[in-house]
Coordinates of C-alpha atoms in Angstrom, one line a residue:
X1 CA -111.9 -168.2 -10.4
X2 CA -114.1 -165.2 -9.9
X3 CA -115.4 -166.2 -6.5
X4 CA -112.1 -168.2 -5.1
X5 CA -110.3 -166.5 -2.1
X6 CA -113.2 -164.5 -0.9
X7 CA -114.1 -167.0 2.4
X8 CA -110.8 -168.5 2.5
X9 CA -108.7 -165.3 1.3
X10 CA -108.9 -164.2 5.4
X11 CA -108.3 -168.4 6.7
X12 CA -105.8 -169.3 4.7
X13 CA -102.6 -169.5 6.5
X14 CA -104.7 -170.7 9.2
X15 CA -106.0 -173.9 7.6
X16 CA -102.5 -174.4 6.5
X17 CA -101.0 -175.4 9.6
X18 CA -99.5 -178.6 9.1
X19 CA -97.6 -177.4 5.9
X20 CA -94.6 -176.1 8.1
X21 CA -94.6 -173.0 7.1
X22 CA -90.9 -172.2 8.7
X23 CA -89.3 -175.0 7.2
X24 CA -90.9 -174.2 3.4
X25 CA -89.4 -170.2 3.9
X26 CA -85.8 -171.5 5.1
X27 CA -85.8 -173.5 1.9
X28 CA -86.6 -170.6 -0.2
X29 CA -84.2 -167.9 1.7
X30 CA -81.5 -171.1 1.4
X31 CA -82.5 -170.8 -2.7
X32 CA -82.3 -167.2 -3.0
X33 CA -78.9 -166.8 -0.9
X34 CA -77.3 -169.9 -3.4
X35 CA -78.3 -167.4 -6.2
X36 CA -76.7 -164.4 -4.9
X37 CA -79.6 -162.0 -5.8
X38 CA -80.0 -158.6 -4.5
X39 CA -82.4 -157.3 -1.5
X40 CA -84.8 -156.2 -3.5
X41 CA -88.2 -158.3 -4.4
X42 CA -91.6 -159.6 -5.4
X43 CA -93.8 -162.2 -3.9
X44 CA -96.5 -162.9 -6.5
X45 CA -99.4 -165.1 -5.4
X46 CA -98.7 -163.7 -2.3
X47 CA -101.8 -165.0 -0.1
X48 CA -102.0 -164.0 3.6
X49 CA -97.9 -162.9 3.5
X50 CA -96.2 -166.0 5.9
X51 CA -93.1 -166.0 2.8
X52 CA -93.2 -162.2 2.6
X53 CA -92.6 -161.7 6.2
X54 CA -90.2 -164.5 6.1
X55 CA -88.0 -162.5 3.4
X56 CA -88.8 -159.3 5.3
X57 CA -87.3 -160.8 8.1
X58 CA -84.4 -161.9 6.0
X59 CA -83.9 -157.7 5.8
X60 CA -85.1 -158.1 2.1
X61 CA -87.2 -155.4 0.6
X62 CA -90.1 -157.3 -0.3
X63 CA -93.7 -156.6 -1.6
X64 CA -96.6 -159.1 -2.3
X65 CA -98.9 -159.2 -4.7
X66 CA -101.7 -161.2 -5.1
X67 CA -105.5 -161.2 -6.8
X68 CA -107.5 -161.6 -4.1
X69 CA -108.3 -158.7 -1.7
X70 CA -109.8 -160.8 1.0
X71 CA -106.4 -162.3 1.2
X72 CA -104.2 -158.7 0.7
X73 CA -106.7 -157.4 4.0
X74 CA -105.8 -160.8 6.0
X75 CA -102.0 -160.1 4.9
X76 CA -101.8 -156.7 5.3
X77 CA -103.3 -157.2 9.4
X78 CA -100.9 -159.5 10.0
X79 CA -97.7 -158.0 8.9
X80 CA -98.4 -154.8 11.4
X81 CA -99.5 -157.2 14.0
X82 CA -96.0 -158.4 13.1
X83 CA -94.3 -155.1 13.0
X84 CA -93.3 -155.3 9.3
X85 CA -93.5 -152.4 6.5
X86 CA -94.3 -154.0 3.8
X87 CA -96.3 -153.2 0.8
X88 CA -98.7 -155.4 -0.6
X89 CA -100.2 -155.0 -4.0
X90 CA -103.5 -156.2 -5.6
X91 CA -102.5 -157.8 -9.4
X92 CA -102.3 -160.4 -11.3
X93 CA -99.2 -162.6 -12.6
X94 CA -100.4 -162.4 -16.5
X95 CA -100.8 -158.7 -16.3
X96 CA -98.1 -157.8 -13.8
X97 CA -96.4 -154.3 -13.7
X98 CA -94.6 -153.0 -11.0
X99 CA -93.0 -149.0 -10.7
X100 CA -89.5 -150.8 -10.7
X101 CA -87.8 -153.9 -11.3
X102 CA -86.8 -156.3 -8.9
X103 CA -83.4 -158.4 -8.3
X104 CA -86.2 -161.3 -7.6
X105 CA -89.8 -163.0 -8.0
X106 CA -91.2 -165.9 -6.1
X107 CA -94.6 -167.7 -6.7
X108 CA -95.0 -170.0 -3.7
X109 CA -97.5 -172.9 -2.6
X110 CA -99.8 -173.3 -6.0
X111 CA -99.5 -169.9 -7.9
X112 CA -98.7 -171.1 -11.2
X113 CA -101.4 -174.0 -11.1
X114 CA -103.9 -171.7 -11.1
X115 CA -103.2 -170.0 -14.7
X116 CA -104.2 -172.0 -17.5
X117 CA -102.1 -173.1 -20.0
X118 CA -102.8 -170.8 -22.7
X119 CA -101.7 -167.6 -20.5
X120 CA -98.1 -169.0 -19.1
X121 CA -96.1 -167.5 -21.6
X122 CA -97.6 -164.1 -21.1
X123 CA -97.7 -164.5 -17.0
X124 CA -93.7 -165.7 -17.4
X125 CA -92.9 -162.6 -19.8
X126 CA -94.6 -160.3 -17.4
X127 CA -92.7 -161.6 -14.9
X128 CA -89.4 -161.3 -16.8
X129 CA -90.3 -157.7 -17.5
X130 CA -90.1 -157.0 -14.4
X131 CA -87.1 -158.3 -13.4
X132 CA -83.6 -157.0 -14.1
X133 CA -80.9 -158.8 -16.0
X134 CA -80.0 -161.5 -14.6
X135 CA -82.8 -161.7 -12.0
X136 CA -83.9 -164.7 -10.5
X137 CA -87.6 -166.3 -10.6
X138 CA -88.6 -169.1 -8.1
X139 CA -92.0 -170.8 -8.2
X140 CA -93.3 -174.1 -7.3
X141 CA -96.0 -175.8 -8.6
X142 CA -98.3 -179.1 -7.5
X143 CA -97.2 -181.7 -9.6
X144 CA -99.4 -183.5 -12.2
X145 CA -99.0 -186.8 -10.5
X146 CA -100.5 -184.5 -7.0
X147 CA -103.5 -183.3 -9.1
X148 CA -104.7 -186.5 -10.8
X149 CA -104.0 -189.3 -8.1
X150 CA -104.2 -187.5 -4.9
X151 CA -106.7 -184.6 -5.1
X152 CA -108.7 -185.7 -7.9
X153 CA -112.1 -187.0 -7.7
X154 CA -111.4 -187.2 -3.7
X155 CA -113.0 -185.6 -0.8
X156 CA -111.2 -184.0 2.1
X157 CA -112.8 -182.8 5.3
X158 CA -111.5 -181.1 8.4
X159 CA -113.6 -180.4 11.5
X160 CA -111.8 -177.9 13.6
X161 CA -112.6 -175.9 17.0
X162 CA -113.4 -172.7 14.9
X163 CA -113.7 -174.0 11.4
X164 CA -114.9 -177.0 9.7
X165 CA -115.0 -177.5 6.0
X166 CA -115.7 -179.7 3.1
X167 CA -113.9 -180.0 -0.1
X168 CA -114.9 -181.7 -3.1
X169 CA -112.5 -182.3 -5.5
X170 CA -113.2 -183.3 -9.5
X171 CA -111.1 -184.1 -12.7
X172 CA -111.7 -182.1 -15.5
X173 CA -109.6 -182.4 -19.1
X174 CA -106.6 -180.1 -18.5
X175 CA -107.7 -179.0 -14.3
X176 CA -108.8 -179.8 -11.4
X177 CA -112.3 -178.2 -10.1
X178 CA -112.4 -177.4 -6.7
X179 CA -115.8 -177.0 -4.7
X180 CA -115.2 -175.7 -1.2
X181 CA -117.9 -175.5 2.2
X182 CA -116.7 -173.9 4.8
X183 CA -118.9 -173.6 8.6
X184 CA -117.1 -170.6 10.3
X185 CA -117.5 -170.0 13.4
X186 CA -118.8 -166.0 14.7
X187 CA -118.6 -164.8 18.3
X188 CA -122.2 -165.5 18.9
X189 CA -121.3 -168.8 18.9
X190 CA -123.3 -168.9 15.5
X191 CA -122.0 -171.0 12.4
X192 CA -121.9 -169.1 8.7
X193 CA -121.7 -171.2 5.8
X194 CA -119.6 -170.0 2.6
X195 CA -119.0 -171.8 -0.6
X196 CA -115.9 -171.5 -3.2
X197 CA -115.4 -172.9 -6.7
X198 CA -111.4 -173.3 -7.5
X199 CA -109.7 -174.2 -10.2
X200 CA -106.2 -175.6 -10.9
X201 CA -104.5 -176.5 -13.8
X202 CA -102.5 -179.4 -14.7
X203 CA -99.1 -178.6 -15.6
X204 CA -96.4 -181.1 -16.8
X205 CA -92.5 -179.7 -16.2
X206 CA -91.3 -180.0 -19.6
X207 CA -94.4 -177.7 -21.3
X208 CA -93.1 -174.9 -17.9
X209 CA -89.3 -175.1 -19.0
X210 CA -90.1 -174.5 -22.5
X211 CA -92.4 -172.0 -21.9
X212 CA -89.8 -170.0 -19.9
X213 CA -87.3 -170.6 -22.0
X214 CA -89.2 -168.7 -24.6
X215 CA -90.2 -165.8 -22.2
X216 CA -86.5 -165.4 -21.4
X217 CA -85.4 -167.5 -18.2
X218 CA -82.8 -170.0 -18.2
X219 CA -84.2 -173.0 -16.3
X220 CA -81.2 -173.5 -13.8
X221 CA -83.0 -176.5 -11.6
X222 CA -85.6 -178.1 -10.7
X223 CA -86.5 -180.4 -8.0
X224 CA -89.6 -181.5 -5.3
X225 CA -90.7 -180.1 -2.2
X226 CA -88.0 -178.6 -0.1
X227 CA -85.1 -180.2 -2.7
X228 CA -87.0 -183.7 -2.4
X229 CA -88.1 -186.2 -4.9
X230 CA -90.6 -184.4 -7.6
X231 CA -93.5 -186.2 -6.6
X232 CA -96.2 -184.1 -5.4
X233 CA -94.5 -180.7 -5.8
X234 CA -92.1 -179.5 -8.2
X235 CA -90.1 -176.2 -7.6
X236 CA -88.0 -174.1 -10.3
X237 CA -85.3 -171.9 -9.7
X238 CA -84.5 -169.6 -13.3
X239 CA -82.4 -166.8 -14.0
X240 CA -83.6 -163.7 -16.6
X241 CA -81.5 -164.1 -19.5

């Protein structure tokens, strides 16, 4: 949505402590090694850059992309904080275009959920483009069963040291909206308030596979969070045909 990622774009990572961040980029590197692919890379949906660095780390030649430029800034700080060269792009998935194409894609942590329906096959056909022959594509998504029983119509609330915030959560017909309060704390000691609207879409695996099957992939698995039982979170591992 037009005003997501603007207070959050620079917290992000933050906030998402407790999704152990280390043990989520050793499963993709494990899932990208079991491929075979080449160095060379695109992480779309790319947030504050925790994966990029990861697969920097890795010695793969990596460059994020992502819609927001709240979160590219955040990203951008902490990779030279961090002593990594990388590049990070502002674009979007459905309209992707990059000067060459890449032995790999990943869209980690929610990318996909946030593109409705009716532009999947041109977001999965962009990324194709831009892959070679043969490339691979890894995304995850939060399941259907995740966005109707856990985080719809449910309130979630954190009050931290720096940071508290309040999130509102409500079913629509095909999404989930997403109303977001953040109290952030300045040096002053003063709190700012911000307010986001996101929006998530539900997606069932069978409508993804077929929709990347006719943008070119070959679904070659899927399976939950970290190889686990598909029950909140569904990843997909495909290959450009």
């Amino acid at each position: 949505m037009q005003n997501s990622y603007t207070a959050l774009g620079s917290l992000f990572e933050y906030l998402n402590y407790d999704c152990d961040y280390e043990k989520w980029s050793q499963y993709l590197i494990e899932k990208l090694k079991e491929q075979k692919v080449g160095l060379c890379g695109v992480d779309i949906g790319c947030g504050n850059g925790y994966f990029t660095r990861a697969l920097y780390k890795q010695g793969f030649d990596i460059c994020g992309v992502d819609v927001s430029a709240e979160m590219l800034n955040k990203a951008k700080q902490i990779a030279l904080q961090n002593g990594a060269n990388i590049e990070f792009l502002l674009g979007d998935i459905t309209k992707l275009k990059l000067i060459k194409k890449c032995d790999f894609a990943v869209a980690i942590n929610d990318c996909l959920n946030y593109i409705p329906q009716s532009k999947l096959f041109s977001a999965f056909s962009h990324v194709a483009k831009n892959l070679k022959k043969g490339g691979v594509f890894i995304f995850d998504i939060s399941s259907s069963y995740k966005l109707k029983n856990i985080l719809a119509n449910n309130l979630f609330c954190d009050d931290g040291e720096d940071i508290t915030y309040v999130w509102f959560n409500k079913l629509k017909e095909d999404s989930v909206e997403m109303d977001l309060t953040f109290f952030i704390k300045g040096e002053d000691g003063k709190y700012t308030r911000a307010d986001e609207k996101h929006l998530q879409y539900i997606h069932e695996e069978d409508e993804l596979v077929s929709t990347l099957q006719r943008a070119g992939f070959e679904v070659i698995a899927t399976e939950g969070h970290l190889g686990k039982e598909k029950t909140e979170r569904i990843n997909f591992i495909c290959k450009k045909l």
